[in-house]
Coordinates of C-alpha atoms and ligand atoms in Angstrom, one line a residue:
X1 CA 0.0 0.0 0.0
X2 CA 1.0 3.6 -0.5
X3 CA 1.5 5.5 2.7
X4 CA 0.0 8.6 1.2
X5 CA -3.3 6.7 0.8
X6 CA -3.6 4.8 4.0
X7 CA -5.2 6.1 7.2
X8 CA -2.3 6.5 9.6
X9 CA -1.9 9.4 11.9
X10 CA 1.2 9.4 14.0
X11 CA 1.5 11.7 17.0
X12 CA 4.6 13.8 17.9
X13 CA 3.6 14.2 21.5
X14 CA 3.2 11.5 24.2
X15 CA -0.5 11.4 25.1
X16 CA -0.9 12.4 28.7
X17 CA -2.8 9.3 29.8
X18 CA -0.2 6.8 28.6
X19 CA 2.2 5.5 31.2
X20 CA 3.8 2.5 29.8
X21 CA 5.7 1.9 26.5
X22 CA 3.1 -0.2 24.8
X23 CA 0.4 2.3 25.5
X24 CA 2.5 5.2 24.4
X25 CA 3.7 3.7 21.2
X26 CA 0.5 2.1 20.1
X27 CA -1.2 5.6 20.4
X28 CA 1.7 7.5 19.0
X29 CA 2.1 5.2 16.0
X30 CA -1.6 5.7 15.3
X31 CA -2.4 2.0 15.7
X32 CA -5.1 2.5 18.3
X33 CA -7.4 5.3 19.4
X34 CA -9.3 5.6 22.7
X35 CA -13.1 5.8 22.4
X36 CA -13.7 5.9 26.1
X37 CA -11.9 4.6 29.2
X38 CA -10.9 1.0 28.5
X39 CA -12.4 0.9 25.1
X40 CA -10.3 1.3 21.9
X41 CA -10.6 1.5 18.2
X42 CA -8.0 0.0 16.0
X43 CA -6.7 1.9 13.0
X44 CA -5.5 0.4 9.7
X45 CA -2.0 -0.5 10.9
X46 CA -3.1 -1.7 14.4
X47 CA -5.9 -3.8 13.0
X48 CA -3.5 -5.5 10.6
X49 CA -1.4 -6.6 13.5
X50 CA -4.5 -7.8 15.5
X51 CA -5.5 -9.9 12.5
X52 CA -2.0 -11.4 12.2
X53 CA -2.0 -12.4 15.9
X54 CA -5.5 -13.8 15.4
X55 CA -4.3 -15.8 12.4
X56 CA -1.4 -17.3 14.3
X57 CA -3.8 -18.3 17.1
X58 CA -6.2 -19.7 14.5
X59 CA -3.6 -21.8 12.8
X60 CA -2.3 -23.3 16.0
X61 CA -5.7 -24.0 17.4
X62 CA -6.8 -25.7 14.1
X63 CA -3.6 -27.7 14.0
X64 CA -4.3 -28.9 17.6
X65 CA -7.7 -30.2 16.4
X66 CA -9.9 -27.4 17.7
X67 CA -12.8 -25.9 15.6
X68 CA -13.7 -22.3 15.3
X69 CA -17.3 -21.2 15.8
X70 CA -18.9 -17.9 16.6
X71 CA -21.2 -17.0 19.4
X72 CA -22.8 -13.7 20.4
X73 CA -21.3 -11.6 23.2
X74 CA -24.9 -11.0 24.4
X75 CA -25.5 -13.8 26.9
X76 CA -28.9 -14.4 28.7
X77 CA -28.7 -14.0 32.5
X78 CA -30.6 -17.3 32.9
X79 CA -27.4 -19.2 31.9
X80 CA -25.4 -17.3 34.5
X81 CA -28.0 -18.1 37.1
X82 CA -27.8 -21.8 36.1
X83 CA -24.1 -21.9 36.7
X84 CA -24.4 -19.8 39.8
X85 CA -22.1 -17.1 38.6
X86 CA -24.5 -14.2 38.1
X87 CA -24.0 -13.4 41.8
X88 CA -20.4 -14.4 42.1
X89 CA -18.9 -12.5 39.2
X90 CA -19.6 -9.1 40.7
X91 CA -19.5 -5.6 39.2
X92 CA -17.0 -6.7 36.5
X93 CA -19.9 -8.4 34.7
X94 CA -21.3 -5.9 32.3
X95 CA -25.0 -6.3 32.7
X96 CA -27.8 -4.9 30.5
X97 CA -31.6 -5.2 30.0
X98 CA -33.7 -5.3 26.9
X99 CA -36.9 -3.4 26.5
X100 CA -38.9 -6.0 28.3
X101 CA -36.6 -5.9 31.4
X102 CA -35.0 -9.2 30.6
X103 CA -31.4 -9.3 31.9
X104 CA -28.3 -10.1 29.9
X105 CA -24.5 -9.9 30.3
X106 CA -21.9 -8.9 27.7
X107 CA -19.7 -12.0 27.9
X108 CA -16.5 -11.7 29.9
X109 CA -15.9 -15.4 29.0
X110 CA -18.3 -18.0 27.7
X111 CA -18.3 -21.3 29.7
X112 CA -22.0 -21.1 30.1
X113 CA -22.8 -20.4 26.4
X114 CA -20.5 -23.2 25.2
X115 CA -21.8 -25.7 27.7
X116 CA -25.3 -24.8 26.7
X117 CA -24.5 -25.4 23.0
X118 CA -22.9 -28.7 23.8
X119 CA -25.6 -30.0 26.1
X120 CA -28.1 -29.4 23.3
X121 CA -26.0 -31.0 20.5
X122 CA -24.0 -33.8 22.0
X123 CA -25.6 -36.9 23.4
X124 CA -23.3 -39.8 22.5
X125 CA -19.8 -40.8 23.5
X126 CA -19.2 -41.0 19.7
X127 CA -19.4 -37.2 19.5
X128 CA -16.6 -36.8 22.0
X129 CA -14.0 -35.3 22.3
X130 CA -14.6 -31.9 20.9
X131 CA -12.7 -28.6 21.2
X132 CA -14.6 -25.5 20.1
X133 CA -13.2 -22.0 20.1
X134 CA -14.0 -18.5 19.0
X135 CA -12.1 -15.2 18.7
X136 CA -14.4 -12.6 20.0
X137 CA -14.8 -9.2 21.8
X138 CA -15.1 -9.7 25.5
X139 CA -16.4 -7.3 28.1
X140 CA -15.3 -6.8 31.7
X141 CA -16.2 -3.6 33.6
X142 CA -12.7 -3.5 35.2
X143 CA -12.4 -1.5 38.4
X144 CA -9.2 0.1 37.1
X145 CA -8.9 -0.1 33.3
X146 CA -5.4 1.1 32.5
X147 CA -2.3 0.7 30.4
X148 CA -4.2 0.8 27.1
X149 CA -4.7 -2.7 25.7
X150 CA -3.2 -4.3 28.7
X151 CA -6.2 -4.0 31.0
X152 CA -9.2 -2.7 29.0
X153 CA -12.9 -3.1 29.4
X154 CA -13.5 -4.4 25.9
X155 CA -10.8 -6.7 24.5
X156 CA -10.3 -9.5 22.0
X157 CA -10.0 -12.9 23.5
X158 CA -9.6 -16.3 22.0
X159 CA -11.5 -18.7 24.2
X160 CA -11.6 -22.5 23.7
X161 CA -13.6 -25.1 25.5
X162 CA -12.8 -28.8 25.4
X163 CA -15.4 -31.6 26.0
X164 CA -14.1 -35.0 26.9
X165 CA -15.5 -38.4 28.0
X166 CA -13.3 -38.6 31.1
X167 CA -10.4 -37.2 33.0
X168 CA -7.8 -38.9 30.9
X169 CA -9.3 -37.3 27.8
X170 CA -9.2 -33.9 29.5
X171 CA -5.6 -34.4 30.4
X172 CA -4.9 -35.0 26.7
X173 CA -6.9 -32.0 25.5
X174 CA -5.2 -29.8 28.1
X175 CA -1.7 -30.9 27.0
X176 CA -2.6 -30.2 23.3
X177 CA -3.7 -26.7 24.3
X178 CA -0.5 -26.2 26.4
X179 CA 1.6 -27.1 23.3
X180 CA -0.5 -24.9 21.0
X181 CA -0.1 -21.9 23.3
X182 CA 3.6 -22.4 23.5
X183 CA 3.7 -22.3 19.6
X184 CA 1.5 -19.3 19.5
X185 CA 3.5 -17.1 21.9
X186 CA 6.8 -18.3 20.3
X187 CA 5.5 -17.3 16.9
X188 CA 4.5 -13.9 18.3
X189 CA 8.1 -13.3 19.3
X190 CA 7.4 -13.3 23.0
X191 CA 9.7 -14.4 25.9
X192 CA 7.3 -16.2 28.1
X193 CA 6.8 -19.0 30.6
X194 CA 3.9 -21.2 31.6
X195 CA 3.5 -21.0 35.4
X196 CA 1.1 -22.7 37.9
X197 CA -1.8 -20.4 38.6
X198 CA -4.8 -19.8 40.8
X199 CA -8.0 -20.6 38.9
X200 CA -10.0 -17.6 40.2
X201 CA -13.7 -17.3 39.6
X202 CA -13.6 -19.7 36.6
X203 CA -13.2 -22.6 39.0
X204 CA -11.6 -26.0 38.6
X205 CA -8.4 -27.2 40.0
X206 CA -5.5 -27.3 37.6
X207 CA -4.5 -24.2 35.8
X208 CA -1.5 -22.6 34.3
X209 CA -0.9 -19.0 33.1
X210 CA 1.3 -18.0 30.3
X211 CA 3.3 -15.1 31.5
X212 CA 5.2 -12.8 29.1
X213 CA 8.1 -11.2 30.9
X214 CA 7.7 -7.4 31.2
X215 CA 8.3 -4.9 34.0
X216 CA 4.9 -3.4 33.6
X217 CA 3.1 -6.7 33.9
X218 CA 0.6 -7.1 36.8
X219 CA 1.6 -10.6 37.7
X220 CA 4.5 -11.6 39.9
X221 CA 6.1 -14.9 39.0
X222 CA 8.2 -16.9 41.4
X223 CA 10.6 -19.3 39.8
X224 CA 13.3 -21.5 40.9
X225 CA 16.8 -21.4 39.3
X226 CA 17.5 -24.9 40.5
X227 CA 14.4 -26.8 39.4
X228 CA 11.4 -26.4 37.1
X229 CA 9.1 -24.8 39.7
X230 CA 7.3 -21.6 38.6
X231 CA 4.1 -20.2 39.9
X232 CA 2.3 -16.9 40.2
X233 CA 2.7 -15.2 43.6
X234 CA -1.1 -15.7 44.0
X235 CA -0.7 -19.4 43.7
X236 CA 2.8 -20.2 44.9
X237 CA 2.9 -22.5 47.9
X238 CA 5.2 -21.4 50.7
X239 CA 7.5 -23.3 53.0
X240 CA 6.8 -22.7 56.7
X241 CA 9.5 -21.6 59.1
X242 CA 10.7 -24.5 61.2
X243 CA 8.5 -25.1 64.3
X244 CA 9.9 -23.9 67.6
X245 CA 8.5 -26.7 69.8
X246 CA 11.7 -27.0 71.7
X247 CA 11.3 -23.4 73.0
X248 CA 9.6 -23.5 76.5
X249 CA 6.3 -21.7 76.7
X250 CA 6.5 -18.6 78.9
X251 CA 3.7 -17.1 80.9
X252 CA 1.3 -14.8 79.0
X253 CA 2.0 -11.2 80.0
X254 CA 0.4 -7.8 79.1
X255 CA 2.9 -5.0 78.5
X256 CA 2.4 -1.3 77.9
X257 CA 3.2 -0.3 74.3
X258 CA 2.1 3.3 73.7
X259 CA 1.6 4.5 70.2
X260 CA 2.8 1.2 68.6
X261 CA 0.1 0.5 66.0
X262 CA 2.4 -1.2 63.5
X263 CA 4.5 -4.3 63.6
X264 CA 7.6 -2.2 63.0
X265 CA 6.8 0.2 65.9
X266 CA 6.0 -2.6 68.4
X267 CA 9.0 -4.7 67.4
X268 CA 11.3 -1.6 67.8
X269 CA 9.7 -0.6 71.1
X270 CA 10.1 -4.0 72.7
X271 CA 13.4 -4.8 71.0
X272 CA 12.0 -7.9 69.4
X273 CA 12.7 -9.3 65.9
X274 CA 9.5 -9.0 63.7
X275 CA 9.6 -12.8 63.4
X276 CA 8.5 -12.9 67.1
X277 CA 5.4 -10.9 66.5
X278 CA 1.9 -11.8 65.1
X279 CA 0.3 -9.6 62.4
X280 CA -3.5 -9.2 62.4
X281 CA -5.5 -8.4 59.3
X282 CA -9.2 -7.7 59.7
X283 CA -11.8 -8.1 57.1
X284 CA -15.6 -7.9 56.6
X285 CA -17.4 -10.3 54.2
X286 CA -20.6 -9.4 52.5
X287 CA -23.6 -11.2 51.3
X288 CA -25.3 -9.9 48.2
X289 CA -29.0 -9.7 48.5
X290 CA -31.6 -10.4 45.8
X291 CA -32.1 -6.6 45.2
X292 CA -28.4 -6.1 44.6
X293 CA -27.5 -4.5 47.9
X294 CA -24.8 -5.8 50.2
X295 CA -24.9 -6.6 54.0
X296 CA -22.1 -7.6 56.2
X297 CA -22.2 -11.4 56.7
X298 CA -19.2 -11.9 59.0
X299 CA -15.9 -10.6 60.3
X300 CA -12.6 -12.4 59.7
X301 CA -9.3 -12.0 61.4
X302 CA -6.3 -13.4 59.6
X303 CA -3.0 -13.9 61.4
X304 CA 0.5 -14.2 59.8
X305 CA 4.0 -14.0 61.3
X306 CA 4.9 -10.3 61.8
X307 CA 7.4 -10.1 58.9
X308 CA 5.1 -11.8 56.4
X309 CA 2.6 -10.4 54.0
X310 CA -0.9 -11.8 53.6
X311 CA -1.8 -13.4 50.2
X312 CA -5.4 -12.3 49.6
X313 CA -6.1 -15.0 47.0
X314 CA -5.1 -17.7 49.5
X315 CA -7.3 -16.1 52.2
X316 CA -10.3 -15.9 49.8
X317 CA -9.8 -19.6 48.9
X318 CA -9.4 -20.5 52.6
X319 CA -12.7 -19.0 53.3
X320 CA -14.4 -21.2 50.7
X321 CA -13.9 -19.0 47.6
X322 CA -15.1 -15.6 48.6
X323 CA -15.5 -13.4 45.5
X324 CA -13.1 -10.5 45.3
X325 CA -15.8 -7.9 45.5
X326 CA -17.4 -9.4 48.6
X327 CA -14.5 -8.9 51.0
X328 CA -12.8 -5.8 52.2
X329 CA -10.8 -4.4 55.1
X330 CA -13.1 -4.1 58.1
X331 CA -14.4 -0.9 59.5
X332 CA -12.4 -0.6 62.8
X333 CA -15.3 0.8 64.8
X334 CA -18.0 -1.6 63.9
X335 CA -15.8 -4.7 63.9
X336 CA -14.5 -3.5 67.3
X337 CA -18.0 -3.4 68.7
X338 CA -18.8 -6.9 67.4
X339 CA -15.6 -8.7 68.1
X340 CA -13.5 -6.8 70.6
X341 CA -10.8 -5.9 68.1
X342 CA -8.9 -2.6 68.6
X343 CA -7.2 -0.9 65.7
X344 CA -3.5 -1.4 65.9
X345 CA -3.8 -3.6 69.0
X346 CA -5.7 -6.6 67.8
X347 CA -4.4 -10.1 68.7
X348 CA -6.1 -13.5 68.8
X349 CA -6.4 -13.8 72.5
X350 CA -10.0 -13.0 73.6
X351 CA -11.2 -12.1 70.1
X352 CA -14.8 -13.3 69.7
X353 CA -17.6 -13.5 67.1
X354 CA -15.4 -13.6 64.1
X355 CA -13.7 -16.3 62.0
X356 CA -10.0 -16.7 62.9
X357 CA -7.7 -17.8 60.1
X358 CA -4.1 -18.5 60.9
X359 CA -1.2 -19.1 58.5
X360 CA 0.1 -22.6 58.6
X361 CA 3.4 -21.7 60.3
X362 CA 1.8 -19.8 63.1
X363 CA 0.9 -22.8 65.4
X364 CA 4.5 -23.8 65.4
X365 CA 5.8 -20.5 66.6
X366 CA 6.4 -19.9 70.3
X367 CA 6.1 -16.9 72.6
X368 CA 4.9 -14.3 70.1
X369 CA 4.0 -10.7 70.7
X370 CA 0.4 -9.8 69.7
X371 CA -2.2 -7.0 70.3
X372 CA -4.0 -7.3 73.6
X373 CA -7.4 -5.9 72.5
X374 CA -6.7 -2.8 74.6
X375 CA -5.3 0.6 73.5
X376 CA -1.5 0.9 73.9
X377 CA -1.2 -2.7 75.1
X378 CA 0.3 -5.9 73.7
X379 CA 0.7 -9.4 75.1
X380 CA 4.0 -11.1 75.0
X381 CA 4.5 -14.9 75.1
X382 CA 1.4 -15.7 73.2
X383 CA 1.2 -19.4 72.4
X384 CA -1.1 -21.2 70.0
X385 CA -3.1 -24.0 71.5
X386 CA -2.6 -22.7 75.0
X387 CA -3.9 -19.1 74.6
X388 CA -5.9 -19.3 71.4
X389 CA -6.8 -21.5 68.4
X390 CA -7.9 -20.7 64.9
X391 CA -11.0 -21.9 63.0
X392 CA -8.9 -22.4 59.9
X393 CA -5.1 -23.1 59.7
X394 CA -3.7 -23.0 56.1
X395 CA -1.0 -21.4 54.0
X396 CA -1.8 -17.7 53.8
X397 CA 1.6 -16.2 53.1
X398 CA 2.7 -14.2 50.1
X399 CA 5.9 -15.8 48.7
X400 CA 8.9 -13.5 48.5
X401 CA 12.1 -13.6 46.4
X402 CA 14.7 -15.6 48.5
X403 CA 12.0 -17.8 50.1
X404 CA 12.7 -21.5 49.8
X405 CA 11.3 -23.3 46.6
X406 CA 8.5 -25.6 47.8
X407 CA 9.8 -28.3 45.5
X408 CA 13.6 -28.4 46.0
X409 CA 14.3 -25.8 48.7
X410 CA 16.6 -23.5 46.6
X411 CA 16.0 -19.8 47.0
X412 CA 13.2 -18.5 44.7
X413 CA 13.6 -15.6 42.2
X414 CA 10.9 -13.2 41.3
X415 CA 10.0 -11.6 37.9
X416 CA 7.2 -9.3 36.7
X417 CA 5.1 -10.5 33.8
X418 CA 2.0 -10.1 31.8
X419 CA -0.6 -12.8 31.7
X420 CA -1.2 -13.4 28.0
X421 CA -3.1 -16.6 28.3
X422 CA -4.5 -19.1 30.8
X423 CA -5.5 -22.8 30.6
X424 CA -7.8 -24.6 33.0
X425 CA -8.9 -28.1 33.7
X426 CA -12.5 -27.3 34.7
X427 CA -13.6 -30.9 35.3
X428 CA -17.4 -31.2 35.7
X429 CA -18.1 -27.9 37.4
X430 CA -20.2 -26.5 34.4
X431 CA -21.5 -29.8 33.1
X432 CA -22.9 -30.5 36.5
X433 CA -24.5 -27.1 36.9
X434 CA -25.9 -27.1 33.4
X435 CA -26.5 -30.8 33.1
X436 CA -24.3 -31.5 30.1
X437 CA -24.2 -35.2 29.7
X438 CA -23.6 -38.0 27.2
X439 CA -24.4 -41.7 27.1
X440 CA -21.4 -44.0 27.2
X441 CA -20.8 -47.4 25.4
X442 CA -23.0 -49.2 28.0
X443 CA -25.8 -46.7 27.7
X444 CA -25.0 -45.0 31.0
X445 CA -25.4 -41.3 31.4
X446 CA -22.0 -39.5 32.2
X447 CA -21.0 -35.9 32.8
X448 CA -18.9 -34.3 30.1
X449 CA -15.5 -33.4 31.4
X450 CA -14.4 -29.9 30.4
X451 CA -11.4 -27.6 30.0
X452 CA -11.2 -24.0 29.0
X453 CA -8.4 -22.0 27.4
X454 CA -8.0 -18.2 26.9
X455 CA -5.6 -16.0 25.0
X456 CA -5.8 -12.2 25.3
X457 CA -5.2 -11.3 21.7
X458 CA -5.1 -7.5 22.3
X459 CA -3.1 -7.9 25.5
X460 CA -0.7 -10.1 23.6
X461 CA -0.3 -7.2 21.1
X462 CA 0.6 -4.9 24.0
X463 CA 3.0 -7.5 25.5
X464 CA 4.8 -7.7 22.1
X465 CA 5.3 -4.0 22.1
X466 CA 6.5 -4.1 25.7
X467 CA 9.2 -6.5 24.7
X468 CA 10.0 -5.0 21.3
X469 CA 10.5 -1.3 21.3
X470 CA 13.2 1.3 21.7
X471 CA 13.3 5.1 22.2
X472 CA 12.1 5.7 18.6
X473 CA 9.1 3.4 18.6
X474 CA 7.9 -0.1 18.0
X475 CA 10.1 -2.9 16.6
X476 CA 7.5 -5.5 15.3
X477 CA 8.7 -9.1 14.9
X478 CA 8.1 -9.9 11.2
X479 CA 5.3 -12.5 12.0
X480 CA 3.0 -9.8 13.5
X481 CA 4.2 -6.6 11.7
X482 CA 1.4 -4.7 10.0
X483 CA 3.7 -4.6 6.9
X484 CA 7.0 -6.5 6.4
X485 CA 8.9 -3.8 4.4
X486 CA 8.7 0.0 4.1
X487 CA 10.2 1.7 1.1
X488 CA 11.4 5.2 2.1
X489 CA 11.4 7.0 -1.2
X490 CA 13.4 10.2 -0.8
X491 CA 11.9 13.0 -2.9
X492 CA 9.5 10.6 -4.6
X493 CA 7.4 13.4 -5.8
X494 CA 10.2 15.2 -7.8
X495 CA 12.9 12.6 -8.5
X496 CA 12.0 10.5 -11.5
X497 CA 14.7 7.9 -10.9
X498 CA 13.7 7.5 -7.3
X499 CA 10.1 7.0 -8.4
X500 CA 11.0 4.4 -11.0
X501 CA 13.2 2.4 -8.7
X502 CA 10.8 2.6 -5.7
X503 CA 7.9 1.5 -7.9
X504 CA 9.9 -1.4 -9.3
X505 CA 10.9 -2.6 -5.8
X506 CA 7.3 -2.2 -4.7
X507 CA 5.9 -4.3 -7.5
X508 CA 8.6 -7.0 -7.2
X509 CA 8.1 -7.4 -3.5
X510 CA 4.3 -7.5 -3.9
X511 CA 4.7 -10.2 -6.6
X512 CA 6.7 -12.2 -4.1
X513 CA 3.9 -12.0 -1.5
X514 CA 5.8 -9.5 0.7
X515 CA 3.6 -6.9 2.4
X516 CA 5.1 -3.6 1.5
X517 CA 4.4 0.0 2.3
X518 CA 5.6 2.6 0.0
X519 CA 6.3 6.0 1.6
X520 CA 5.5 8.1 -1.4
X521 CA 4.5 11.2 0.7
X522 CA 5.9 14.6 -0.1
X523 CA 7.7 14.7 3.2
X524 CA 11.3 15.4 4.3
X525 CA 13.5 12.2 4.7
X526 CA 13.8 12.9 8.4
X527 CA 10.0 12.7 8.8
X528 CA 9.8 9.5 6.8
X529 CA 12.5 7.8 8.8
X530 CA 11.0 8.9 12.1
X531 CA 7.5 7.6 11.1
X532 CA 9.0 4.3 9.7
X533 CA 10.8 3.8 13.1
X534 CA 7.7 4.7 15.1
X535 CA 5.3 2.3 13.4
X536 CA 8.0 -0.3 13.6
X537 CA 8.1 -1.9 10.2
X538 CA 10.9 -4.5 10.5
X539 CA 12.7 -4.0 7.1
X540 CA 13.4 -0.6 5.5
X541 CA 14.6 0.0 2.0
X542 CA 15.6 3.6 1.3
X543 CA 15.7 4.8 -2.3
X544 CA 17.6 8.0 -2.7
X545 CA 20.7 9.6 -4.3
X546 CA 22.1 6.4 -5.9
X547 CA 18.8 5.2 -7.4
X548 CA 20.0 5.9 -10.9
X549 CA 22.9 3.4 -10.3
X550 CA 20.5 0.8 -9.0
X551 CA 21.8 1.1 -5.5
X552 CA 19.6 1.4 -2.4
X553 CA 20.0 1.2 1.4
X554 CA 18.8 -1.9 3.3
X555 CA 18.2 -1.7 7.1
X556 CA 16.6 -3.8 9.8
X557 CA 14.5 -1.9 12.3
X558 CA 16.1 -4.0 15.1
X559 CA 19.7 -3.1 14.1
X560 CA 21.7 0.1 13.7
X561 CA 23.6 -1.2 10.6
X562 CA 22.6 0.1 7.2
X563 CA 24.0 -1.3 4.0
X564 CA 24.1 -0.1 0.4
X565 CA 23.1 -2.9 -1.9
X566 CA 21.8 -3.4 -5.4
X567 CA 18.0 -3.3 -6.0
X568 CA 18.0 -7.1 -6.7
X569 CA 19.9 -7.8 -3.5
X570 CA 17.5 -5.7 -1.4
X571 CA 14.5 -7.5 -2.9
X572 CA 16.1 -10.9 -2.4
X573 CA 17.0 -10.2 1.2
X574 CA 13.5 -9.0 2.1
X575 CA 11.9 -12.0 0.4
X576 CA 14.2 -14.4 2.2
X577 CA 13.6 -12.7 5.6
X578 CA 9.8 -12.9 5.2
X579 CA 10.0 -16.5 4.0
X580 CA 12.1 -17.4 7.0
X581 CA 9.6 -15.7 9.4
X582 CA 6.8 -17.9 8.1
X583 CA 8.7 -21.2 8.6
Ligands
ATP601 P1 -6.4 -10.7 35.0 O1 -5.9 -11.6 36.1 O2 -5.3 -10.0 34.3 O3 -7.5 -9.9 35.3 P2 -7.9 -13.0 34.2 O4 -7.1 -14.1 34.8 O5 -9.1 -12.5 34.8 O6 -7.0 -11.8 33.9 P3 -8.9 -14.8 32.1 O7 -10.2 -15.0 32.6 O8 -7.9 -15.9 32.4 O9 -8.3 -13.4 32.7 O10 -8.9 -14.4 30.6 C1 -8.1 -15.0 29.6 C2 -7.1 -13.9 29.0 O11 -7.8 -12.8 28.6 C3 -6.1 -13.5 30.0 O12 -5.1 -14.4 30.1 C4 -5.7 -12.2 29.4 O13 -4.7 -12.3 28.4 C5 -6.9 -11.6 28.7 N1 -7.6 -10.6 29.6 C6 -8.3 -10.7 30.7 N2 -8.7 -9.6 31.2 C7 -8.3 -8.6 30.3 C8 -8.5 -7.2 30.2 N3 -9.2 -6.5 31.1 N4 -7.9 -6.6 29.1 C9 -7.2 -7.2 28.2 N5 -7.1 -8.6 28.2 C10 -7.6 -9.3 29.2
MG602 MG1 -6.4 -15.6 33.9

């Protein structure tokens, strides 16, 4: 295509709202435009890249035996009631009503819709296994849409659902998807790693996230240098500190600790290591009523060793899977009235009328310092079993870099990353709820065993830019670039030789199936080079002064080096590079 004709509008200034490189460059290169917070339009160049990523996804899904279908993002509330998720999903679910008052959701994911299709269309074991997928706009009314395509309210997702006769079948389907995902993200030019993950509101037990490394990602990945262990910080199991059973229990004692509302303050005041203190975190949990209002259902006090941080996902799971929007930090005054807690001075001894959850290492610790439920007072020598017990004891800790690997014990490393995909073994959660069954060889009715598999197509696009850019703009990998080659034709409008050679290269490359952009605009060379760099076309051929001799300049966007070569050589190199990228 000729650049003078295509709709591309690059920006000289960094848009105020953009904080991270992918957001900045996708806006500045004119690939995306904001419609409203968390909702974007894709312009010509941006849309070409979206379609390339989709095509890679499609090819690998098809190769893995999945079949593409298309469903509507408009999903009837009834299906969500049937699965029990209408209440659980919370304000992220984008709800709407039709003129008759009937309720719908704009799909954030489509387990219900796919299970509904399959229960209507599959009845025999002969029809299984099946893996159906779609590439579709998804809607999530995120609390904090940000970072452009990274966390938006409308985004493109590929979602696939596998339907198997049994667990062994599911294991096979899951592995096939795991392999397909590895191929997809490799072809997209990403550095990534599959890691063990929490399954969140989707449900089910086994799950992995595909994390692309990037400093602006919102996931923390713990990984071991010595073995294969890798998990998100939400999921990573922790290793407890050794129990201190040999330490003699000393008598419980109340001590005056004025103005020591934090662990740091009380540890410093009493001259204790933080490991000898107990940290209290107080929450209130809500029930959602039929009319959509919320009432406080119960209070929860969670205790971890003083130097530890609480992992909220683990706490919510420990409490039986409390939805994210139904738990928040407790109001000090009302919780105090109900349970005896005192802000900054809350400990487990004497606490009442609330659920007490203790981290798994806490019962093994001896003679701890904890709040005494009185202003400016702490207890010392608090011992589990003797002075207090918990309703639930389980792993609640956030893993930190340097903590021991739960598999081999070596110190863990931490890296930031972007979740570009996730795969789940759902089991029979949805087939049970929606009664999706088949008859087996002996005419018995069986539940269909399901898996589900998502890829954030537009988030993947952002992740690619995060990993492939410099101070001048985007550096697209060839496989996802909007065009493979840009011809920068210097003085195209006035120099006949330049025009002749540029047009010739343009035609030849097109004939070879190379996607080529000809910068035929009446602009200064500096402007052309700046734009070419910003939009990140991987290969650049500059036609200028030596056009008449048949000599042009060949340059890769990813390298500084530029070389003068003959026209034939330039064409041959570009054709070879594109061919290689497709292998
Ligand atoms: P997150 O933890 O980042 O909110 P999620 O785990 O809720 O994501 P999934 O339900 O696993 O997301 O959705 C599948 C994929 O869709 C994710 O791996 C991600 O790539 C993409 N995705 C999810 N939410 C968004 C969003 N708000 N904007 C862009 N892409 C998203
Ligand atoms: Mg996920």
